[in-house]
mmCIF file of C-alpha atoms in Angstrom:
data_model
loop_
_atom_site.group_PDB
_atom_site.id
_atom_site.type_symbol
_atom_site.label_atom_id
_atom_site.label_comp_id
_atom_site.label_asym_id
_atom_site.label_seq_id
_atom_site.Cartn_x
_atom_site.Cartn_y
_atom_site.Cartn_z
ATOM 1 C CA UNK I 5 61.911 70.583 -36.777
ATOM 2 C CA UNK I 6 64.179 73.058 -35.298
ATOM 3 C CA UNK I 7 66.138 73.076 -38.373
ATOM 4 C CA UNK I 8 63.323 73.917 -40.412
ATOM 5 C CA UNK I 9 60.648 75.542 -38.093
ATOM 6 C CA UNK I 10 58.794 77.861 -40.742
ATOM 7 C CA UNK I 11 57.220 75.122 -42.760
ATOM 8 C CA UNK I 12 56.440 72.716 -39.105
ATOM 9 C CA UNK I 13 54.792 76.646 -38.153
ATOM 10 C CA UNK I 14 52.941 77.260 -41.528
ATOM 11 C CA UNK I 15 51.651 74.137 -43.202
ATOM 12 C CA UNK I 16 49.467 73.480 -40.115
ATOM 13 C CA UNK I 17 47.376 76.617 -40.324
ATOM 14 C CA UNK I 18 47.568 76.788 -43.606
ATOM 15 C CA UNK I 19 45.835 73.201 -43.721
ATOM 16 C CA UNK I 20 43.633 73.859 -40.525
ATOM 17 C CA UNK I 21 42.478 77.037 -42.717
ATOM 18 C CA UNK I 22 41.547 75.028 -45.763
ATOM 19 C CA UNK I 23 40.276 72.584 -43.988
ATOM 20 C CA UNK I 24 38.145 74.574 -41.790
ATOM 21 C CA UNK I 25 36.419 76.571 -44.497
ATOM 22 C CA UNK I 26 33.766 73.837 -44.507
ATOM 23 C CA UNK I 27 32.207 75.351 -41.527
ATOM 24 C CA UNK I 28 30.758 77.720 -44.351
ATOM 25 C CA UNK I 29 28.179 74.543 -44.895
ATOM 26 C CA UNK I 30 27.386 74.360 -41.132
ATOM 27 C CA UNK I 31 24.016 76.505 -41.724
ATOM 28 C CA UNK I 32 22.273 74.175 -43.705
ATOM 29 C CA UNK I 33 23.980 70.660 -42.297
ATOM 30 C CA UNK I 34 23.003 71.753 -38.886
ATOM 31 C CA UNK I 35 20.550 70.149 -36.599
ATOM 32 C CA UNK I 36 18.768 71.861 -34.078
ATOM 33 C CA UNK I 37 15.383 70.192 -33.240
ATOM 34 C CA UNK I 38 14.841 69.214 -29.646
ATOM 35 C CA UNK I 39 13.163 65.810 -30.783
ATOM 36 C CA UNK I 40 16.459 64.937 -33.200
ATOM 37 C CA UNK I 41 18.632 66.037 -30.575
ATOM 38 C CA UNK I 42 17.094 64.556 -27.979
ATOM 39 C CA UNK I 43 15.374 60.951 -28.719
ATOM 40 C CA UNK I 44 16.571 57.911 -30.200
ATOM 41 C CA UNK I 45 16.981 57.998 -33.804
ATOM 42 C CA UNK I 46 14.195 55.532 -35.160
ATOM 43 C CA UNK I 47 12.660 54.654 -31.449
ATOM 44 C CA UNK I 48 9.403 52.860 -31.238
ATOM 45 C CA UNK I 49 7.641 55.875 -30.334
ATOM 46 C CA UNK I 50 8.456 57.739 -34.095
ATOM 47 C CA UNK I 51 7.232 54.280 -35.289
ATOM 48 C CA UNK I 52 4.199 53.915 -33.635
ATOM 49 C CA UNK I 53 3.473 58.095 -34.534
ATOM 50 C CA UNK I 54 4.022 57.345 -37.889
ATOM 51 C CA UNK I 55 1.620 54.749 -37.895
ATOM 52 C CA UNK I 56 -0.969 56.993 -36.320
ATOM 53 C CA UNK I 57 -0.784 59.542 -38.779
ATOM 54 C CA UNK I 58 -0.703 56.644 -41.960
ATOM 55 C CA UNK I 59 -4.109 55.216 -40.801
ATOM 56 C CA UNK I 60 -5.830 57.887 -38.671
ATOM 57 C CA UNK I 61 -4.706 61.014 -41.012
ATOM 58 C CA UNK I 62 -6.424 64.836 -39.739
ATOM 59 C CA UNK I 63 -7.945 67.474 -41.707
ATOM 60 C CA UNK I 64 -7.195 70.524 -39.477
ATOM 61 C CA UNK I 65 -9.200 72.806 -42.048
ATOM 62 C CA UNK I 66 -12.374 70.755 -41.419
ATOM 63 C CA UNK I 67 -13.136 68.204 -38.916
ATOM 64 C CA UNK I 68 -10.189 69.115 -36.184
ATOM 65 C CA UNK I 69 -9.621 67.652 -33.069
ATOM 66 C CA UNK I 70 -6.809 68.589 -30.523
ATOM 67 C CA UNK I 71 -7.009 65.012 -28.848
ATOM 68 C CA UNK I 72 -6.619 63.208 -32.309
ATOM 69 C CA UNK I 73 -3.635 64.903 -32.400
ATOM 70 C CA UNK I 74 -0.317 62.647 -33.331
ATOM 71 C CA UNK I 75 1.859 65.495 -32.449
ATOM 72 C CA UNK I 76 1.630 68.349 -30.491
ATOM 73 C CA UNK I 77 0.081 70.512 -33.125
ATOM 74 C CA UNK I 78 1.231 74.164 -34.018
ATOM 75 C CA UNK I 79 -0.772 75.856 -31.293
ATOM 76 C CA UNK I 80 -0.066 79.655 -29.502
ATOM 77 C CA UNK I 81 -1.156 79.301 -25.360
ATOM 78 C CA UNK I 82 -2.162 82.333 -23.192
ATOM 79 C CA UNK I 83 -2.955 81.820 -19.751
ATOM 80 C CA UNK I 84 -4.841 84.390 -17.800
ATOM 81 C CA UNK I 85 -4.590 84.732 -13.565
ATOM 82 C CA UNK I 86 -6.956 86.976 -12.192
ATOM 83 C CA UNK I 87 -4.972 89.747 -9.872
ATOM 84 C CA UNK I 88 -5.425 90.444 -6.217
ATOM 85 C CA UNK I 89 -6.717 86.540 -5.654
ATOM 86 C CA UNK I 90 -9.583 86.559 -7.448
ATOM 87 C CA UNK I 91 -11.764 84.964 -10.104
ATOM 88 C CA UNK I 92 -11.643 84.847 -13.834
ATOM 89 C CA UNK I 93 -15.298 84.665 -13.526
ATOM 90 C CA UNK I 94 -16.124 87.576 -12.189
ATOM 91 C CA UNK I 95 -17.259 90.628 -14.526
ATOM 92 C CA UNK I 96 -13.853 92.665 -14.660
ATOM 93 C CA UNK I 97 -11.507 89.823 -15.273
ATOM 94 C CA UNK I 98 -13.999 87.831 -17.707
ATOM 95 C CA UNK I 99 -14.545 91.529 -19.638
ATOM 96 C CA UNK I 100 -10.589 91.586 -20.132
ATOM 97 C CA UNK I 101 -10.349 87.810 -21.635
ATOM 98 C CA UNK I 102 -12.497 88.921 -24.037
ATOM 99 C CA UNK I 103 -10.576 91.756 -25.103
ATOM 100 C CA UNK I 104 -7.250 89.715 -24.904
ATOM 101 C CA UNK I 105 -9.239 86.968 -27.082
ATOM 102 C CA UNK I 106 -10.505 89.455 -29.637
ATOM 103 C CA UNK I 107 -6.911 90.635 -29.861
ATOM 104 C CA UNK I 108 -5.353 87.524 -30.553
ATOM 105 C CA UNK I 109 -8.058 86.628 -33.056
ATOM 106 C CA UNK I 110 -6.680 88.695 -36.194
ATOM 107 C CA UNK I 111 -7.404 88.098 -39.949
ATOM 108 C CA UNK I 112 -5.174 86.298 -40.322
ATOM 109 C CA UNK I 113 -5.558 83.221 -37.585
ATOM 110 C CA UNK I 114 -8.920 83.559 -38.990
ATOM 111 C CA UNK I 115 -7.339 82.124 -42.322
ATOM 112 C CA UNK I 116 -4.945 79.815 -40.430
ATOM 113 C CA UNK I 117 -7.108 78.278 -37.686
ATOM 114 C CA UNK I 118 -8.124 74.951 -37.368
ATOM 115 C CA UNK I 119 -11.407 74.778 -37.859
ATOM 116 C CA UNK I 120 -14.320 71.948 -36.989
ATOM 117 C CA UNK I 121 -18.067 72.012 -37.468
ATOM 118 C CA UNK I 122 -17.161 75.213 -39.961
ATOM 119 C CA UNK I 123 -15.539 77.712 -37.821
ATOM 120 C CA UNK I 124 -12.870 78.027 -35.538
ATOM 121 C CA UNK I 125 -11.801 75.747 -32.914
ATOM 122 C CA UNK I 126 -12.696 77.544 -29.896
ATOM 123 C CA UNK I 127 -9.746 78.001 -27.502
ATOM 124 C CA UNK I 128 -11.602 77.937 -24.403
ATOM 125 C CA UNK I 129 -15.252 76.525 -24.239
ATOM 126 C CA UNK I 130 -16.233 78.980 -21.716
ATOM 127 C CA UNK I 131 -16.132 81.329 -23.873
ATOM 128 C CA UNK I 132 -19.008 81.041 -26.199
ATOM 129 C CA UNK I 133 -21.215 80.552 -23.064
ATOM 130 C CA UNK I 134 -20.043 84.441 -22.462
ATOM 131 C CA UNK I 135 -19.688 86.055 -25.483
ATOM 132 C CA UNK I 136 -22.071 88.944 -24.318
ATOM 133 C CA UNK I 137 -20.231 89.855 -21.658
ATOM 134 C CA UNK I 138 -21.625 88.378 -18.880
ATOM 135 C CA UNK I 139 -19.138 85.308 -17.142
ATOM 136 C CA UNK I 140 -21.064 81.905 -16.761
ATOM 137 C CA UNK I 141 -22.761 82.560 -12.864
ATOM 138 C CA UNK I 142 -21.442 80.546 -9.848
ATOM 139 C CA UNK I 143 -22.753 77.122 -9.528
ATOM 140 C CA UNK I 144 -23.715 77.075 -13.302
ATOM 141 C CA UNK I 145 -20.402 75.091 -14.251
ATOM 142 C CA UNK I 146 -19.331 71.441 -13.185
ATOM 143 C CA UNK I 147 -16.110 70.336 -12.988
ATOM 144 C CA UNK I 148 -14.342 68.805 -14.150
ATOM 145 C CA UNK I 149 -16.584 68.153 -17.148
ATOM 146 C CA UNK I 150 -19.364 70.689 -17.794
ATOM 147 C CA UNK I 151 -21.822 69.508 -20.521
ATOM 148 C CA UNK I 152 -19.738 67.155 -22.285
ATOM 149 C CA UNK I 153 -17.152 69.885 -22.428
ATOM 150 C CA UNK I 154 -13.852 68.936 -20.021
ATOM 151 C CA UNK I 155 -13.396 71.946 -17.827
ATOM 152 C CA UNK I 156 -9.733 70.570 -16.143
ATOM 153 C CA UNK I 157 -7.640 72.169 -18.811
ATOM 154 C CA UNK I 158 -9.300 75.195 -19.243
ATOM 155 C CA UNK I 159 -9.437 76.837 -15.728
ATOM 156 C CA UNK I 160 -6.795 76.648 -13.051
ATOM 157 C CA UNK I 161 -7.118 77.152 -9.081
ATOM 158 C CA UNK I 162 -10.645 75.652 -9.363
ATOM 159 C CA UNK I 163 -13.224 75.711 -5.891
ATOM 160 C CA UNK I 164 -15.857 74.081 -6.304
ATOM 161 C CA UNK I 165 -18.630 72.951 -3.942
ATOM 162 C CA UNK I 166 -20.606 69.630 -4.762
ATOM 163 C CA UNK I 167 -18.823 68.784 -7.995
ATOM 164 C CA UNK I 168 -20.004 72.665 -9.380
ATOM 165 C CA UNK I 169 -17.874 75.663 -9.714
ATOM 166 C CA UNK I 170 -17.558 78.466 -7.177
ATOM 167 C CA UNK I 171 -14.309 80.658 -8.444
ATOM 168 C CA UNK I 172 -11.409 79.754 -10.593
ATOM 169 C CA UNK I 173 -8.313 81.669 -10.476
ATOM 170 C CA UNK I 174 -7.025 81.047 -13.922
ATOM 171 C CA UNK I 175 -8.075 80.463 -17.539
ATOM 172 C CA UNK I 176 -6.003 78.849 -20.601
ATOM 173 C CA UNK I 177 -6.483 80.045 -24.030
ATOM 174 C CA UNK I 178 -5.060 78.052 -26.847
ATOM 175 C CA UNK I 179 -5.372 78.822 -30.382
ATOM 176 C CA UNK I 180 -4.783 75.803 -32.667
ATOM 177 C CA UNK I 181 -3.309 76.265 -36.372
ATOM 178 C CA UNK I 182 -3.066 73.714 -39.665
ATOM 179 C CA UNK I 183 -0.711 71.821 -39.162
ATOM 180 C CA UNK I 184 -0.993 69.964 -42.601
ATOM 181 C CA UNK I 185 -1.734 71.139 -45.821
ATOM 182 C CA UNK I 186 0.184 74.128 -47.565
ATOM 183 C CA UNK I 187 -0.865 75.886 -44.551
ATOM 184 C CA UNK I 188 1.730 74.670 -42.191
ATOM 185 C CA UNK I 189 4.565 77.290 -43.457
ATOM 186 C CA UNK I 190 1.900 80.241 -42.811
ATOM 187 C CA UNK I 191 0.969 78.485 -39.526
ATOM 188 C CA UNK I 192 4.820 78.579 -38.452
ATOM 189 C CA UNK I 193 4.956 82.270 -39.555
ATOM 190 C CA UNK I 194 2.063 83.366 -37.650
ATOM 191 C CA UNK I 195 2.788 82.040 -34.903
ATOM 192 C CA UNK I 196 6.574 83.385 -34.945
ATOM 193 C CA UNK I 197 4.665 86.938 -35.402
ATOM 194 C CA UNK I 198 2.456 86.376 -32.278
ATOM 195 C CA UNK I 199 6.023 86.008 -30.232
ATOM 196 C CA UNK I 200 6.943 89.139 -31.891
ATOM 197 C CA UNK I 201 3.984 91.480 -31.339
ATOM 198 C CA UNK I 202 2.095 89.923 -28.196
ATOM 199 C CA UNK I 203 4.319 91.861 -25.636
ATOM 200 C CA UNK I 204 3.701 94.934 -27.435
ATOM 201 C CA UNK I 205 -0.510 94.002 -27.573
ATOM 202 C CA UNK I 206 -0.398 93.500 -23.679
ATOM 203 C CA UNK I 207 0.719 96.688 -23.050
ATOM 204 C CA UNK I 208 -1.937 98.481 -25.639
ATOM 205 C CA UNK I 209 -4.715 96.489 -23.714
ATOM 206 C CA UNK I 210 -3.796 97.713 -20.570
ATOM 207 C CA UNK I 211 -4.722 95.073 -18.450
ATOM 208 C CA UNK I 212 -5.480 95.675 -14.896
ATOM 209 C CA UNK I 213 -7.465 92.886 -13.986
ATOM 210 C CA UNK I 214 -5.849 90.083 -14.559
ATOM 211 C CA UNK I 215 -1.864 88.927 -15.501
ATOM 212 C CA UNK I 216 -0.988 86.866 -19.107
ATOM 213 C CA UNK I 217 1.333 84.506 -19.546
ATOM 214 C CA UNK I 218 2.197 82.973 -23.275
ATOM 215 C CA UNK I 219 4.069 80.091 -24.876
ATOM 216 C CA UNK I 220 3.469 78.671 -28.341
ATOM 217 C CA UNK I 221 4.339 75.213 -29.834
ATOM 218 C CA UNK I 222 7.159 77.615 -31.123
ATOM 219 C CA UNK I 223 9.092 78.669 -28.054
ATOM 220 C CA UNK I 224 10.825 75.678 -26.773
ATOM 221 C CA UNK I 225 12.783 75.323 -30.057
ATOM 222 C CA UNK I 226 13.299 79.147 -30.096
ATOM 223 C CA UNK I 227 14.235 78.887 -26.153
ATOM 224 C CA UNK I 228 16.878 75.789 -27.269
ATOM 225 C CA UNK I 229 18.697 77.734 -30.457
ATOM 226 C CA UNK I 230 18.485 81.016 -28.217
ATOM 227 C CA UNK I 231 20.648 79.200 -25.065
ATOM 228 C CA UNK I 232 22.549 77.455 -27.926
ATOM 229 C CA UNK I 233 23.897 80.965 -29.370
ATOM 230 C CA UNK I 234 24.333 82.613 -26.299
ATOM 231 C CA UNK I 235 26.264 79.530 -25.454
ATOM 232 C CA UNK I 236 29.129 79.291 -28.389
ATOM 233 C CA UNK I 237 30.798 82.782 -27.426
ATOM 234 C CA UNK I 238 31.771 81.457 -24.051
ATOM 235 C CA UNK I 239 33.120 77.974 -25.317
ATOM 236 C CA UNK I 240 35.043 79.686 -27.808
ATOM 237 C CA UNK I 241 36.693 81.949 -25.268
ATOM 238 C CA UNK I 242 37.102 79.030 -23.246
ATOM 239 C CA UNK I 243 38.895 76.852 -25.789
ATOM 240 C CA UNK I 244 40.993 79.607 -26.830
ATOM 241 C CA UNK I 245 42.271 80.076 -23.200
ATOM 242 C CA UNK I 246 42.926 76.349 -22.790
ATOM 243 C CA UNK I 247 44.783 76.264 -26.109
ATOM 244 C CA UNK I 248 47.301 79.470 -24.447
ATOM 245 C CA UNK I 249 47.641 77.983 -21.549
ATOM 246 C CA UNK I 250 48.989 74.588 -22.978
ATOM 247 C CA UNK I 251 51.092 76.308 -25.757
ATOM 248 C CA UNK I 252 52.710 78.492 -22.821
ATOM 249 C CA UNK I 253 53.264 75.356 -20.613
ATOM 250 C CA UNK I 254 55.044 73.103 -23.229
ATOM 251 C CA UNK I 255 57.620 76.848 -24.076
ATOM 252 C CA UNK I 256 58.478 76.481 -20.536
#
């Protein structure tokens, strides 16, 4: 080696080079998803899901139904807390989910939606009870089922006084998509548009009544590459450091 150092110096990068240009194929051999990442490859619970889906199959375009669901279906989530400690229910916070639904409900979720009984499936079902304006009145709702309708996912910070609803502090709005079908690519796409452009429609609406949150069946994955990329930079600067410090120990 120390007789002949240039070819002990070259060959190795030379061949790490070569070798390393397969990293060009890392794009498409790459796997990201939080299930495949995350739970056993071929555990009972894929198994049983599978088995679901062969002999209980859905039709999101006609006869949908979010607790049929094998999966967690392709959905977009807004949650709505009234401001200042109070109600959903009353007039100005009930007037301003309306506007927030009428925003999210474009053209195109209109083409997208999951629909039962021939239209969309409602994403809260409070809100056909107040479609002209005026909130359901206090002591008009039970909880946690209303009706046949189950009230305990759809409002939040619930009092009620003998089993019927005085105030409720928050409301959840979820907007299911087709999940199956040809749709599911358009589904995916919509709802990576809603991420892009809901900030933007909060601030148009102007919303002084109550406070939105949103998360879509989208945003854990995006939240997991996002951490993922923001992540590589640092262990590359780390194992670069770590590779200088041992070259510089063994010259000693």
């Amino acid at each position: 080696v120390a007789a002949w150092p240039w070819p002990f110096v070259l060959v190795p990068l030379l061949l790490s080079g070569a070798l390393g240009a397969g990293f060009s194929l890392l794009p498409r051999r790459q796997a990201n998803d939080i299930e495949g990442q995350f739970t056993p490859t071929g555990g009972p619970a894929k198994a049983d899901r599978d088995l679901v889906r062969r002999h209980f199959p859905t039709d999101d375009s006609a006869r949908f139904s979010a607790p049929r669901l094998p999966t967690e279906g392709a959905y977009a989530a807004l949650i709505a807390v009234a401001s200042g400690g109070g109600s959903v229910l009353e007039q100005g916070p009930w007037l301003e989910v309306l506007r927030l639904d009428r925003a999210v409900r474009d053209a195109e979720y209109g083409r997208l939606c999951a629909r039962s009984n021939g239209s969309c499936h409602s994403p809260n079902p409070l809100l056909s009870r107040g479609a002209n304006g005026a909130p359901p009145a206090p002591h008009s709702l039970g909880f946690p089922t209303d009706s046949g309708a189950f009230l305990g996912a759809a409002l939040g910070g619930v009092e009620t006084s003998g089993g019927r609803v005085l105030s409720a502090r928050a409301m959840k709005l979820v907007y299911y998509l087709r999940e199956d079908g040809p749709g599911a690519g358009d589904s995916r796409q919509w709802l990576q548009s809603f991420l892009r452009d809901i900030p933007s429609k909060l601030r148009e609406l102007q919303l002084r009544s109550i406070q939105v949150t949103y998360f879509t069946s989208l945003s854990r994955q995006q939240e997991f590459e996002g951490n993922t990329k923001s992540v590589i930079p640092l262990v590359s600067v780390t194992y670069f450091l770590t590779i200088t410090f041992s070259i510089v120990s063994c010259l000693r």
